[in-house]
Amino acid sequence: MRFSRSVALAFVVFSSAGIAADSANSKTPPPKKEEKKKSNRGPENPEIKFKLPPPPVLTPEQELKSIKVAKGYKTELVACEPMIETPVAINWDDQGRLYVCEMRGYMNDINAAGEDKPIGRISRLEDTDGDGKMDKATVFVDKLTMPRAVMALGDGALVAEPPKLTFYHDTDGDGVADKSEVVSTSYARAGGQPEHMANGLLWCQDNWIWSAAHPERYRYSGGKFITDATRSGGQWGLTQDDWGRRYFDYNSDLLRCDLLPPAMYLRNPNVKDMLALNFKVMTDQSVWPAVPTPGVNRGYNPGQLRDDGRLATVTGTCGPCVYRGDLMPELRGNVFAAEPCGLLVKRLVLKEAGGVVSAANAYQGSEFAASTDERFRPVNINNGPDGALYITDIARGIVQHKAFITHYLEANIKARNLEQPVNLGRIWRIVPDVNKTKPAPVKLPKATADIVPFLDHPNGHIRDTAQRVLIERADAAVVPAIKALVTSAKSPQGRVQALWTLEGLNAIATSPETIIEALRDKSDKVRVAAVRLSNVAQAPQLLAMKDDPSAEVRVHLAAQVSAQAGPEAQQAVLALLKKGGSTLLNDAIATGARGRELEVLEALMAEPAGKTDALTSSGLPQMLANCVMNERRGARVTRLLDLTAKQATGSARLAALLNGMAGIPVDKKSKPVPRKLLYLEAQPASLTALAKVTKGDTATKKLVNAIDASLAWPGKPGVPPPPKIVPLTAEQQAQFEQGKMIYAGLCAACHQPTGTGLDGLAPPLVDSDWLLGPAERPIKIVLHGIGGPLVVGGRTWRLEMPPLTTLTDDQIASILTYLRREWEHTASPVKPGDVAKVRDTTKGRTKAWTADELKPAAPATDKETTRKTKK
């Protein structure tokens, strides 16, 4: 789980817990009782640093006094045990009632006994007397196994209980679910590793229900659910800002976000530089606990703890929240992130320029909220209907899952009696300390028409809830009122919310005049939304906006216009590129130019070269040249070589095209990925010409040599003939299909549907020697895990992958067969017998493999991609 994550991990061959395969097909057994911990557990006889006495178990009232909050604010208790136990996520309905996801089976002792028992539940809490504290609890759904997310919807709630995502209805209004429908059977994995599975259900502004660590999103329309494949980052928790950007984090990485919609990149698979996705918003990972925190998982590592025993950098950060309330306007737009290992909540201040967001600590040397109680474990932060900021506190000594507990942490747990109790749970809220009256939750009116004005409410949570309820009800009668709000709402947030509500009601196509009005709005954020929601009917208006003063508007305009064919659209793209203003322009243009990258590139090169040559320095020519190579069409690659050979020797244009063809990423922090050999019909004369003109330039010659090494043609010395691929038999093809399904549910969240991996979390599988070499190697990795450092794709990754102990021989053979034949791979399929043989010969092994044990690794020559193991 994100909150329990104390070991920074990423997976070398598959994610051990990402999203599950359909249980009806995978038949994966639950984890065995007393299963041995098999990941890297660190030194076996560690010295306990900063020895502290066992902390007392505090009552809610005592814990409240232990929480130190920033000046101007105070903490209040909202709910606690016995009303709730082990809360991990909360969500509000439109009447101010609070759904609480209680993962009561999580880590009931150091061996996770009872994790497979159906003792979890969803409770619905109510504050019947308006004093701000919950006084009524109803068990909405009971007997759940490790539930991990809940989201209010319609007459009930969506509930994530791996591997199912289920819509539970309360048809008679008594607070108890009496009807259910399964939305998905691939939402996380039954018995999977709870630190790396789908979670964070969130109805986002784009009217899709998103999750962290899940390659699917869902849309609820007309009483039915639609499932769509996507790319979603994060580990535990998900939040959005007023404009619909999603923010997430990883255990040792405070804040990331998608600056552009992932769907934009799905338009063009040739674009490999997805610079706007999984964007690192916060670079400083420092934390300042209120007390020494020696009991962190990798506390034995130098630098993990400061000299005074306090956690130095985040190791379990989770549950982020963009504050969007109206009770504390000075905090609006700030991000709050939980760090249960440091017993604290961080406040981050966001800045934005050209659609690119960055963050900084609000305080140096202290935190927004920090406790001296070692059982204060915030795991999720949420906005509330009263404008307050809510903290979900799992309230226990152990937050690390058994699969990753080190010997050091285990020694700390036992020395300080942290295993028990496990039946606590608290929910807190942060409010101004000058409030004389309790803030009251806003409840939406019953009449649909009366809900429309709430789209312009100053509390973002209320706006989101109003949008959701209006779309749930799908009442076309309110569309005129929502259209009017697009221009009449007082706030830009309200106008944007109204636009997306029209989209959710499928009313955009019938509202061209409304979109045109919004394209003229004085707020750049409203214009951005209008551009995104425009279609071909607004093409003339879009083309006329190429000189818009907002760089962010121009980015989204470029994304729309680049997808249009014709000289006028192409000229608009050139104009937008010349104006610049945002690093996101390249991605916006390249993703829209699928199949026309070469033509756009030729148009760019036809432009006169100026003194600064803004077109070349933008990086777009390099990105487009890379796309043409990734397209792997011989005739077009030859044409690109001809275009490259025409550029002036030593020019910036020549360098840009050569870098792109050689696979050098535009992002200088990224490293090139070796290309597969592309077979051409004949040796290109332009490649020979390039080799001659660059002969005296060492750097340029290196690029030409890299391009030459990626190409082959009949008669080229030292080049093997094209590989002869042995077709899969019917049985092997069936294995391939089963493996494809399992991969989508189990591995794609980290390694991505394209197999290209996720920076900072999981290395690529495409062309990986670890996967495509002898089958025994990936089988061993799946069975026992592997620990870094290891070299993948020319980069060094210091990551860990735990064993997938619950997969059967047949399932492992299927998934490896799929991976060894997908993405133009030609490696041999894997038989269940192959897996059984390796399982038998290594059955006594209890440690993860190292790179040296499985494959001698060449020394890395690049800057290491490092993800430190922490807690």
PDB file of N, CA and C in Angstrom, residues 186-231:
ATOM      1  N   SER A 186     -10.863  -7.043 -12.907  1.00  0.00           N
ATOM      2  CA  SER A 186      -9.413  -6.882 -13.038  1.00  0.00           C
ATOM      3  C   SER A 186      -8.942  -5.623 -12.317  1.00  0.00           C
ATOM      4  N   TYR A 187      -9.623  -5.307 -11.214  1.00  0.00           N
ATOM      5  CA  TYR A 187      -9.212  -4.148 -10.427  1.00  0.00           C
ATOM      6  C   TYR A 187      -8.352  -4.648  -9.270  1.00  0.00           C
ATOM      7  N   ALA A 188      -7.045  -4.533  -9.445  1.00  0.00           N
ATOM      8  CA  ALA A 188      -6.083  -5.094  -8.499  1.00  0.00           C
ATOM      9  C   ALA A 188      -6.176  -6.617  -8.503  1.00  0.00           C
ATOM     10  N   ARG A 189      -5.560  -7.261  -7.549  1.00  0.00           N
ATOM     11  CA  ARG A 189      -5.402  -8.703  -7.621  1.00  0.00           C
ATOM     12  C   ARG A 189      -5.678  -9.353  -6.270  1.00  0.00           C
ATOM     13  N   ALA A 190      -6.549 -10.337  -6.267  1.00  0.00           N
ATOM     14  CA  ALA A 190      -6.850 -11.050  -5.038  1.00  0.00           C
ATOM     15  C   ALA A 190      -5.589 -11.694  -4.489  1.00  0.00           C
ATOM     16  N   GLY A 191      -5.281 -11.422  -3.240  1.00  0.00           N
ATOM     17  CA  GLY A 191      -4.084 -11.989  -2.643  1.00  0.00           C
ATOM     18  C   GLY A 191      -2.808 -11.331  -3.098  1.00  0.00           C
ATOM     19  N   GLY A 192      -2.916 -10.243  -3.842  1.00  0.00           N
ATOM     20  CA  GLY A 192      -1.724  -9.579  -4.351  1.00  0.00           C
ATOM     21  C   GLY A 192      -1.026  -8.733  -3.296  1.00  0.00           C
ATOM     22  N   GLN A 193       0.107  -8.164  -3.677  1.00  0.00           N
ATOM     23  CA  GLN A 193       0.882  -7.345  -2.768  1.00  0.00           C
ATOM     24  C   GLN A 193       0.161  -6.006  -2.582  1.00  0.00           C
ATOM     25  N   PRO A 194      -0.361  -5.705  -1.395  1.00  0.00           N
ATOM     26  CA  PRO A 194      -1.226  -4.533  -1.238  1.00  0.00           C
ATOM     27  C   PRO A 194      -0.535  -3.193  -1.418  1.00  0.00           C
ATOM     28  N   GLU A 195       0.794  -3.168  -1.455  1.00  0.00           N
ATOM     29  CA  GLU A 195       1.485  -1.902  -1.633  1.00  0.00           C
ATOM     30  C   GLU A 195       1.497  -1.440  -3.090  1.00  0.00           C
ATOM     31  N   HIS A 196       1.146  -2.301  -4.010  1.00  0.00           N
ATOM     32  CA  HIS A 196       1.248  -1.951  -5.433  1.00  0.00           C
ATOM     33  C   HIS A 196       0.023  -2.424  -6.199  1.00  0.00           C
ATOM     34  N   MET A 197      -1.138  -2.000  -5.760  1.00  0.00           N
ATOM     35  CA  MET A 197      -2.353  -2.384  -6.477  1.00  0.00           C
ATOM     36  C   MET A 197      -3.240  -1.160  -6.664  1.00  0.00           C
ATOM     37  N   ALA A 198      -4.148  -1.275  -7.612  1.00  0.00           N
ATOM     38  CA  ALA A 198      -5.033  -0.165  -7.962  1.00  0.00           C
ATOM     39  C   ALA A 198      -5.743   0.381  -6.731  1.00  0.00           C
ATOM     40  N   ASN A 199      -5.926   1.685  -6.707  1.00  0.00           N
ATOM     41  CA  ASN A 199      -6.587   2.349  -5.586  1.00  0.00           C
ATOM     42  C   ASN A 199      -6.960   3.770  -5.980  1.00  0.00           C
ATOM     43  N   GLY A 200      -7.528   4.512  -5.042  1.00  0.00           N
ATOM     44  CA  GLY A 200      -7.744   5.946  -5.236  1.00  0.00           C
ATOM     45  C   GLY A 200      -8.857   6.309  -6.194  1.00  0.00           C
ATOM     46  N   LEU A 201      -9.952   5.576  -6.213  1.00  0.00           N
ATOM     47  CA  LEU A 201     -11.062   5.891  -7.114  1.00  0.00           C
ATOM     48  C   LEU A 201     -11.423   7.373  -7.057  1.00  0.00           C
ATOM     49  N   LEU A 202     -11.438   8.026  -8.211  1.00  0.00           N
ATOM     50  CA  LEU A 202     -11.705   9.462  -8.246  1.00  0.00           C
ATOM     51  C   LEU A 202     -12.456   9.831  -9.520  1.00  0.00           C
ATOM     52  N   TRP A 203     -13.667  10.390  -9.338  1.00  0.00           N
ATOM     53  CA  TRP A 203     -14.414  10.932 -10.488  1.00  0.00           C
ATOM     54  C   TRP A 203     -13.738  12.240 -10.852  1.00  0.00           C
ATOM     55  N   CYS A 204     -13.080  12.268 -11.995  1.00  0.00           N
ATOM     56  CA  CYS A 204     -12.306  13.436 -12.387  1.00  0.00           C
ATOM     57  C   CYS A 204     -13.118  14.375 -13.270  1.00  0.00           C
ATOM     58  N   GLN A 205     -12.552  15.534 -13.481  1.00  0.00           N
ATOM     59  CA  GLN A 205     -13.267  16.575 -14.217  1.00  0.00           C
ATOM     60  C   GLN A 205     -13.616  16.152 -15.636  1.00  0.00           C
ATOM     61  N   ASP A 206     -12.847  15.243 -16.206  1.00  0.00           N
ATOM     62  CA  ASP A 206     -13.109  14.787 -17.573  1.00  0.00           C
ATOM     63  C   ASP A 206     -14.215  13.729 -17.636  1.00  0.00           C
ATOM     64  N   ASN A 207     -14.865  13.481 -16.475  1.00  0.00           N
ATOM     65  CA  ASN A 207     -15.998  12.549 -16.368  1.00  0.00           C
ATOM     66  C   ASN A 207     -15.600  11.080 -16.476  1.00  0.00           C
ATOM     67  N   TRP A 208     -14.337  10.815 -16.267  1.00  0.00           N
ATOM     68  CA  TRP A 208     -13.860   9.441 -16.161  1.00  0.00           C
ATOM     69  C   TRP A 208     -13.482   9.170 -14.707  1.00  0.00           C
ATOM     70  N   ILE A 209     -13.688   7.949 -14.275  1.00  0.00           N
ATOM     71  CA  ILE A 209     -13.296   7.524 -12.934  1.00  0.00           C
ATOM     72  C   ILE A 209     -11.894   6.945 -13.043  1.00  0.00           C
ATOM     73  N   TRP A 210     -10.933   7.669 -12.466  1.00  0.00           N
ATOM     74  CA  TRP A 210      -9.530   7.289 -12.553  1.00  0.00           C
ATOM     75  C   TRP A 210      -9.078   6.619 -11.259  1.00  0.00           C
ATOM     76  N   SER A 211      -7.964   5.921 -11.342  1.00  0.00           N
ATOM     77  CA  SER A 211      -7.346   5.293 -10.181  1.00  0.00           C
ATOM     78  C   SER A 211      -5.844   5.481 -10.272  1.00  0.00           C
ATOM     79  N   ALA A 212      -5.182   5.375  -9.147  1.00  0.00           N
ATOM     80  CA  ALA A 212      -3.724   5.291  -9.154  1.00  0.00           C
ATOM     81  C   ALA A 212      -3.331   3.853  -9.466  1.00  0.00           C
ATOM     82  N   ALA A 213      -2.216   3.689 -10.147  1.00  0.00           N
ATOM     83  CA  ALA A 213      -1.634   2.364 -10.412  1.00  0.00           C
ATOM     84  C   ALA A 213      -2.603   1.419 -11.106  1.00  0.00           C
ATOM     85  N   HIS A 214      -3.315   1.918 -12.081  1.00  0.00           N
ATOM     86  CA  HIS A 214      -4.300   1.078 -12.778  1.00  0.00           C
ATOM     87  C   HIS A 214      -4.366   1.486 -14.250  1.00  0.00           C
ATOM     88  N   PRO A 215      -4.237   0.533 -15.181  1.00  0.00           N
ATOM     89  CA  PRO A 215      -4.210   0.878 -16.605  1.00  0.00           C
ATOM     90  C   PRO A 215      -5.586   0.991 -17.243  1.00  0.00           C
ATOM     91  N   GLU A 216      -6.617   1.187 -16.437  1.00  0.00           N
ATOM     92  CA  GLU A 216      -7.967   1.362 -16.969  1.00  0.00           C
ATOM     93  C   GLU A 216      -8.665   2.513 -16.249  1.00  0.00           C
ATOM     94  N   ARG A 217      -9.574   3.144 -16.959  1.00  0.00           N
ATOM     95  CA  ARG A 217     -10.451   4.134 -16.352  1.00  0.00           C
ATOM     96  C   ARG A 217     -11.882   3.771 -16.725  1.00  0.00           C
ATOM     97  N   TYR A 218     -12.834   4.320 -15.987  1.00  0.00           N
ATOM     98  CA  TYR A 218     -14.231   3.922 -16.166  1.00  0.00           C
ATOM     99  C   TYR A 218     -15.096   5.167 -16.328  1.00  0.00           C
ATOM    100  N   ARG A 219     -16.138   4.998 -17.130  1.00  0.00           N
ATOM    101  CA  ARG A 219     -17.081   6.094 -17.335  1.00  0.00           C
ATOM    102  C   ARG A 219     -18.483   5.574 -17.045  1.00  0.00           C
ATOM    103  N   TYR A 220     -19.220   6.332 -16.247  1.00  0.00           N
ATOM    104  CA  TYR A 220     -20.583   5.962 -15.883  1.00  0.00           C
ATOM    105  C   TYR A 220     -21.521   6.858 -16.666  1.00  0.00           C
ATOM    106  N   SER A 221     -22.237   6.267 -17.591  1.00  0.00           N
ATOM    107  CA  SER A 221     -23.099   7.045 -18.477  1.00  0.00           C
ATOM    108  C   SER A 221     -24.357   6.254 -18.786  1.00  0.00           C
ATOM    109  N   GLY A 222     -25.484   6.882 -18.585  1.00  0.00           N
ATOM    110  CA  GLY A 222     -26.748   6.218 -18.873  1.00  0.00           C
ATOM    111  C   GLY A 222     -26.968   4.973 -18.038  1.00  0.00           C
ATOM    112  N   GLY A 223     -26.435   4.963 -16.830  1.00  0.00           N
ATOM    113  CA  GLY A 223     -26.616   3.814 -15.947  1.00  0.00           C
ATOM    114  C   GLY A 223     -25.709   2.644 -16.264  1.00  0.00           C
ATOM    115  N   LYS A 224     -24.764   2.822 -17.186  1.00  0.00           N
ATOM    116  CA  LYS A 224     -23.845   1.750 -17.556  1.00  0.00           C
ATOM    117  C   LYS A 224     -22.400   2.234 -17.452  1.00  0.00           C
ATOM    118  N   PHE A 225     -21.503   1.267 -17.306  1.00  0.00           N
ATOM    119  CA  PHE A 225     -20.084   1.573 -17.193  1.00  0.00           C
ATOM    120  C   PHE A 225     -19.359   1.256 -18.493  1.00  0.00           C
ATOM    121  N   ILE A 226     -18.460   2.139 -18.858  1.00  0.00           N
ATOM    122  CA  ILE A 226     -17.591   1.954 -20.020  1.00  0.00           C
ATOM    123  C   ILE A 226     -16.160   1.857 -19.493  1.00  0.00           C
ATOM    124  N   THR A 227     -15.399   0.907 -19.993  1.00  0.00           N
ATOM    125  CA  THR A 227     -14.007   0.728 -19.585  1.00  0.00           C
ATOM    126  C   THR A 227     -13.091   1.140 -20.720  1.00  0.00           C
ATOM    127  N   ASP A 228     -12.036   1.856 -20.372  1.00  0.00           N
ATOM    128  CA  ASP A 228     -11.120   2.363 -21.387  1.00  0.00           C
ATOM    129  C   ASP A 228      -9.682   2.167 -20.905  1.00  0.00           C
ATOM    130  N   ALA A 229      -8.830   1.631 -21.756  1.00  0.00           N
ATOM    131  CA  ALA A 229      -7.419   1.464 -21.406  1.00  0.00           C
ATOM    132  C   ALA A 229      -6.742   2.827 -21.375  1.00  0.00           C
ATOM    133  N   THR A 230      -5.856   3.010 -20.427  1.00  0.00           N
ATOM    134  CA  THR A 230      -5.167   4.289 -20.323  1.00  0.00           C
ATOM    135  C   THR A 230      -3.815   4.090 -19.674  1.00  0.00           C
ATOM    136  N   ARG A 231      -3.150   5.178 -19.396  1.00  0.00           N
ATOM    137  CA  ARG A 231      -1.861   5.167 -18.712  1.00  0.00           C
ATOM    138  C   ARG A 231      -2.029   5.984 -17.438  1.00  0.00           C
TER     139      ARG A 231
END
